[in-house]
XYZ file of C-alpha atoms in Angstrom:
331
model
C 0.000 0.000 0.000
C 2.916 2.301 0.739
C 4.900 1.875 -2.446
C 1.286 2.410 -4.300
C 1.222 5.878 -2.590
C 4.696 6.152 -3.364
C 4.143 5.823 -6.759
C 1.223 7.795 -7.204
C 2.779 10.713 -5.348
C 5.662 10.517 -7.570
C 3.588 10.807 -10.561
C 1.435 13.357 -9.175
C 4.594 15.884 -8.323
C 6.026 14.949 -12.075
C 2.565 15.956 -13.347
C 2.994 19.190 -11.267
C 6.108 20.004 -12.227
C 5.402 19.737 -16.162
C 1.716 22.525 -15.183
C 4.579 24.657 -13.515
C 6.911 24.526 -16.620
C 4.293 24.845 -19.622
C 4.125 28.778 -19.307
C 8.144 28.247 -19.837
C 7.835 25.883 -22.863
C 5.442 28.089 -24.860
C 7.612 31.127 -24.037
C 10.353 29.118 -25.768
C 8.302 27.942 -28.683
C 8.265 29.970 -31.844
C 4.921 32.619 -31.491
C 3.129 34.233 -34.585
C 3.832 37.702 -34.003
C 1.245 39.824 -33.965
C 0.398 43.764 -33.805
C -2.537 45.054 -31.762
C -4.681 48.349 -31.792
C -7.268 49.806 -29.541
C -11.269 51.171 -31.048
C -10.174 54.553 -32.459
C -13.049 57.267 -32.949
C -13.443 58.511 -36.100
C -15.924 61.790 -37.347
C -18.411 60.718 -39.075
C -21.677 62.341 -41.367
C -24.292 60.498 -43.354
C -23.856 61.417 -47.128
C -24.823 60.901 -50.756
C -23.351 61.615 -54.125
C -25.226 62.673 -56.976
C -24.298 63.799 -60.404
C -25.606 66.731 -62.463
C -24.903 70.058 -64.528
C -24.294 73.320 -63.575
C -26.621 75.821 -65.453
C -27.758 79.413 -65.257
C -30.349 79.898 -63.285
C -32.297 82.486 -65.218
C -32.546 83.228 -69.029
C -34.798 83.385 -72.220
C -35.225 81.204 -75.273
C -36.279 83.458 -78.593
C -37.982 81.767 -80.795
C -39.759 82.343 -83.942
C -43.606 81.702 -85.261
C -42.289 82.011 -88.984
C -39.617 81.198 -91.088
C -37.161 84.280 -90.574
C -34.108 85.795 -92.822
C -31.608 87.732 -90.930
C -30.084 91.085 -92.830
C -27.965 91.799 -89.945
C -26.856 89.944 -86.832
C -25.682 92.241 -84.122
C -24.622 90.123 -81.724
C -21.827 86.890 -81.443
C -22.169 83.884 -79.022
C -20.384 85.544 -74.945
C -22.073 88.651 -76.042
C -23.852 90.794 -73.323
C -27.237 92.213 -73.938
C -29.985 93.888 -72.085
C -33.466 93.986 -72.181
C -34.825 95.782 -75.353
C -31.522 95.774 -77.245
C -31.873 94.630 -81.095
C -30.241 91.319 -81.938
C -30.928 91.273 -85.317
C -32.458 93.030 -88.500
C -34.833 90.997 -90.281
C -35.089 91.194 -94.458
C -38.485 91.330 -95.449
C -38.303 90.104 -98.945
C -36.125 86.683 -98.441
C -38.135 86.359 -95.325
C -41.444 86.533 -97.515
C -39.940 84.489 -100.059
C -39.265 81.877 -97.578
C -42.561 81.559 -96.354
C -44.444 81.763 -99.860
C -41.391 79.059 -100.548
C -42.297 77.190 -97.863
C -46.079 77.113 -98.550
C -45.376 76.030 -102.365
C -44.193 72.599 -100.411
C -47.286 72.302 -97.701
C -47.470 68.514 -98.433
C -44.198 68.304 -97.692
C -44.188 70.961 -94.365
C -43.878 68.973 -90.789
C -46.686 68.776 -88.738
C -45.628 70.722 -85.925
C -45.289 73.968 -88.450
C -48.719 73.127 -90.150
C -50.914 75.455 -87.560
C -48.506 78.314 -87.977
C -49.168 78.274 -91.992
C -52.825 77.685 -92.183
C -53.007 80.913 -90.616
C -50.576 82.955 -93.416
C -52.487 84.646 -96.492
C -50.498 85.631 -99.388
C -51.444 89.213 -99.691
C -48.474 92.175 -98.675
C -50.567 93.657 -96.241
C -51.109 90.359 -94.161
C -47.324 89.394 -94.494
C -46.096 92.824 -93.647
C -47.978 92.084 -90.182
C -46.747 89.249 -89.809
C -42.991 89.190 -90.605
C -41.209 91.129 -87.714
C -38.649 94.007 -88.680
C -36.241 93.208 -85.988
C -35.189 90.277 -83.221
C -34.977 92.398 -79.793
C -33.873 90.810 -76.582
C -36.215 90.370 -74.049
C -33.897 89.718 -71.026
C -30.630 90.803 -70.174
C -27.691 88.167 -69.920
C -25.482 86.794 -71.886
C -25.990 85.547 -75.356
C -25.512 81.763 -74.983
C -26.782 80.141 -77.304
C -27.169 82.021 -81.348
C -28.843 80.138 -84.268
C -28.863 83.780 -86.405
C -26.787 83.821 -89.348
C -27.084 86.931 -92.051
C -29.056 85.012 -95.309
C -29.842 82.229 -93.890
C -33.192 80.839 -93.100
C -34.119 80.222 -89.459
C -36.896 77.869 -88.916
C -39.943 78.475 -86.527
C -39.105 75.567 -84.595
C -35.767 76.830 -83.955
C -34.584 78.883 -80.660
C -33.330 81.940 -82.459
C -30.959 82.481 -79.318
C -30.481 82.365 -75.543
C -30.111 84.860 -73.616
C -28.682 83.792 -69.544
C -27.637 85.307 -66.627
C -23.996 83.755 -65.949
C -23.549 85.487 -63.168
C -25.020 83.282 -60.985
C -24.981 79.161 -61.375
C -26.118 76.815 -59.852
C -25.599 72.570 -59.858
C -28.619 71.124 -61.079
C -28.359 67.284 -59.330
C -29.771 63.889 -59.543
C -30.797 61.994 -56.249
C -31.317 58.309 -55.726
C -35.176 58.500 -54.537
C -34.548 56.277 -51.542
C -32.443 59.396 -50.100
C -35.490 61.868 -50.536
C -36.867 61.584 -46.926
C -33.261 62.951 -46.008
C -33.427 66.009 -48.017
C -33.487 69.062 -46.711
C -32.952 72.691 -47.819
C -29.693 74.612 -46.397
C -27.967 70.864 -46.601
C -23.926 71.373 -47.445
C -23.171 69.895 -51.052
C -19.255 69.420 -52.284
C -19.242 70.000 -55.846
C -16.536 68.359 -58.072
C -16.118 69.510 -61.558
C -14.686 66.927 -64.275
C -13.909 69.901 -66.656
C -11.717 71.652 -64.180
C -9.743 68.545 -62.842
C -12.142 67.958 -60.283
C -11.827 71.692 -58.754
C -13.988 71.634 -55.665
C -16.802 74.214 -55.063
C -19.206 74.736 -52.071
C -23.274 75.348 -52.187
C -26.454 74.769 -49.978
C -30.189 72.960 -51.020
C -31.712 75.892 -52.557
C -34.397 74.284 -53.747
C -35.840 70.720 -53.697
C -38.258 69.265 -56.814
C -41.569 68.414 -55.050
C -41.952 65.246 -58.002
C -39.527 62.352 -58.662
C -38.821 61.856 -62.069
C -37.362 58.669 -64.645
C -34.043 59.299 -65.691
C -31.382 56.634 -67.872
C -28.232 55.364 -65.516
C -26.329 53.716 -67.736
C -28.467 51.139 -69.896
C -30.771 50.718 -67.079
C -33.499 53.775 -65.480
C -33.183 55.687 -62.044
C -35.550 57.343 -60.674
C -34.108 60.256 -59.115
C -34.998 63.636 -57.412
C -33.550 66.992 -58.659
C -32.020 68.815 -56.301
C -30.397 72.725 -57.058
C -28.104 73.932 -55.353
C -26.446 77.352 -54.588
C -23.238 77.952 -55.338
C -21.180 79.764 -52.106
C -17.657 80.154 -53.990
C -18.641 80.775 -57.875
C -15.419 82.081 -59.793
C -15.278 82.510 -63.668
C -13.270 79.416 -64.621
C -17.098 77.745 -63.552
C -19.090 77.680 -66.680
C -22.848 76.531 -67.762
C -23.032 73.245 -68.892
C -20.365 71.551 -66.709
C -20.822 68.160 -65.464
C -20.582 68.116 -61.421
C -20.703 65.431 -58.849
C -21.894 66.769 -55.507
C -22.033 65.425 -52.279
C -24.622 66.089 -49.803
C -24.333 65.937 -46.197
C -26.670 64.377 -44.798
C -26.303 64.330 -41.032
C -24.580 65.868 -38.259
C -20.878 65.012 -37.547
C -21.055 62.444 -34.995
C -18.220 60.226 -33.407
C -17.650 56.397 -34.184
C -15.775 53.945 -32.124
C -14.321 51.904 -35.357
C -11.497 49.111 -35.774
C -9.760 48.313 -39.384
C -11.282 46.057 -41.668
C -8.330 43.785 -41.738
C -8.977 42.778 -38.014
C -12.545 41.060 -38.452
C -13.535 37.977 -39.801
C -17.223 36.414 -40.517
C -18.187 33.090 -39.299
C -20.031 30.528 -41.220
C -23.429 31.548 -39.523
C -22.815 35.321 -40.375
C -21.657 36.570 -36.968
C -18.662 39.164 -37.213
C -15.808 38.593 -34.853
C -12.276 39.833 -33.571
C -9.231 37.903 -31.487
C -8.341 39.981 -28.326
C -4.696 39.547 -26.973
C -5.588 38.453 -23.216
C -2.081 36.898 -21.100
C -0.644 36.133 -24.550
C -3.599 34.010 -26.060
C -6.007 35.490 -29.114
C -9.449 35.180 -27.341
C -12.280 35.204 -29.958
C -15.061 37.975 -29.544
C -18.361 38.327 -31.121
C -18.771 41.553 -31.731
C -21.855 43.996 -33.663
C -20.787 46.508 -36.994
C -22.599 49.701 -37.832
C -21.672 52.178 -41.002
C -18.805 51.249 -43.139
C -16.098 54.042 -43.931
C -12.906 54.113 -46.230
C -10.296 51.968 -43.638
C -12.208 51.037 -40.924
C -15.929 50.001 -40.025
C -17.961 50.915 -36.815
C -18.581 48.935 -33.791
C -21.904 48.789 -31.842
C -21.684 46.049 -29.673
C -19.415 43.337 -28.055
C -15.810 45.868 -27.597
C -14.849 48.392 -24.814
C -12.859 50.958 -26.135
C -9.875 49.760 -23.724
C -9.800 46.309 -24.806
C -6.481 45.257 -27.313
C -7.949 43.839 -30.823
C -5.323 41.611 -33.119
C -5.108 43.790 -36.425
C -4.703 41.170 -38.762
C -6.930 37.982 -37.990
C -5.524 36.223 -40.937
C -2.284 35.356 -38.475
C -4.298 33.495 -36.438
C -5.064 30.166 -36.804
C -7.431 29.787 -33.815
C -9.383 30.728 -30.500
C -6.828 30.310 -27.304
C -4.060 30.363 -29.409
C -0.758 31.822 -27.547
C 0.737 34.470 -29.474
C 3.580 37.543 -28.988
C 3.646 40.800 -29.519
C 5.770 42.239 -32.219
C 8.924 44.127 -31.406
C 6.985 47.508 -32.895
C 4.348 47.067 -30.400
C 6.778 46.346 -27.447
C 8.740 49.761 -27.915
């Protein structure tokens, strides 16, 4: 009976001996060196891009009712104008010929231009009426758009010219309906503008369209909800007709505790997780993510912001495994 208990104590105190040494034999063994980081906070604003055209925001199309002849053009395409200045002279004769012209081939005439010749009669006194002596502005601008060329017929379904206020543009955008609740006017829009090597340019929600609207994305439709905003910084290399992409902030800047990307991994049924470093071991934790940003991703649940998260989980191969420190995070 003794020697059993001599035995079995013997055993015992090897079996101690070995618990007391295993801290010494993992020190000794070759560890995956690993880096660790705590939750930063990161600033952080709901937002949406949207793409659009910067345009004037007031002007005036001229337009014809009947086939007109210039005899002098007064004015060139940049051209500044007020109200009531003359544009251009018309030439009664080649204008009447154009129209009696033009009659000669009614058959022939498009629809749209029928109405506006059922009305003409072929007598002087009725075409003298109706052909206008001169093309005078009715806006003042800038003349930016001109379809007025001395001797050359202008047709009635033509816009003669535009006439815009450049002075003051504005970024005509395209929103992705599901953002429409989040709309509001006074919002702060970046505006980046392709023909100036994405120069940047500042503006508020002026104005929000009260209908949503069908528009082509691609090969595929969007519908979208135009949104205009006011241009804060305008300067004269910004020009009607641009292509912008503005973003709208959304929100109010608001912290988030986030971690980088690279140190979460997915299990099979979805969960996200992380590996602490606890006494040398990566301990897996469950944890909850909120909005995604450039490097990093939010955390909602499952982390304190003290606790020491493994930045790359692709070093390690498993829960409890014992791991070191690399010689950049022991500095």
């Amino acid at each position: 009976m003794k020697k059993r208990l001599s035995v079995l104590f013997g055993t015992t105190a090897v079996l101690s001996i070995g618990a007391l040494c295993l801290p010494q034999i993992v020190t000794g063994a070759v560890l995956t060196q690993v880096e660790v980081t705590q939750p930063a906070y990161e600033d952080y604003y709901e937002k949406v891009s949207a793409t659009g055209k910067i345009e004037e925001i007031g002007q005036s199309k001229l337009s014809a009712q009947l086939p007109l002849v210039p005899k002098e053009v007064y004015v060139n395409l940049g051209d500044s104008v007020q109200n009531g200045d003359v544009i251009a002279e018309i030439d009664f004769e080649k204008t009447k010929q154009a129209i009696l012209s033009m009659l000669s081939l009614y058959d022939a005439v498009p629809e749209e231009l029928s109405s506006v010749l059922e009305t003409v009669k072929l007598d002087q006194e009725t075409l003298a009426a109706m052909i206008p002596s001169q093309i005078v502005a009715d806006y003042s601008g800038v003349i930016s758009t001109l379809n007025l060329t001395k001797g050359a017929v202008v047709s009635p379904t033509e816009t003669v010219a535009t006439i815009a206020d450049l002075s003051s543009l504005r970024a005509a955008l395209k929103v992705p309906e599901e953002y429409a609740a989040k709309l509001k006017t006074g919002q702060e829009v970046t505006l980046k503008i392709s023909a100036l090597d994405q120069k940047k340019y500042h503006g508020t929600i002026e104005k929000i369209s009260p209908a949503a609207q069908e528009t082509l994305v691609g090969t595929s439709k969007q519908t979208v909800v135009n949104v205009y905003v006011k241009i804060e910084d305008q300067d004269a290399d910004l020009k009607a007709g641009y292509s912008a992409v503005g973003t709208i902030r959304l929100s109010e800047t608001e912290p988030l505790m986030t971690i980088p990307y690279s140190a979460i991994d997915q299990q099979d049924s979805g969960s996200e997780f992380v590996y602490l470093y606890q006494n040398g071991q990566a301990k897996m934790r469950v944890i909850a993510t909120g909005e995604e940003l450039a490097d990093s991703v939010e955390v909602v649940g499952g982390l304190d912001p003290d606790e020491w998260v493994i930045e790359d989980i692709s070093k390690v191969s498993g829960n409890g495994e014992f791991v070191s420190l690399s010689e950049s995070k022991n500095d």
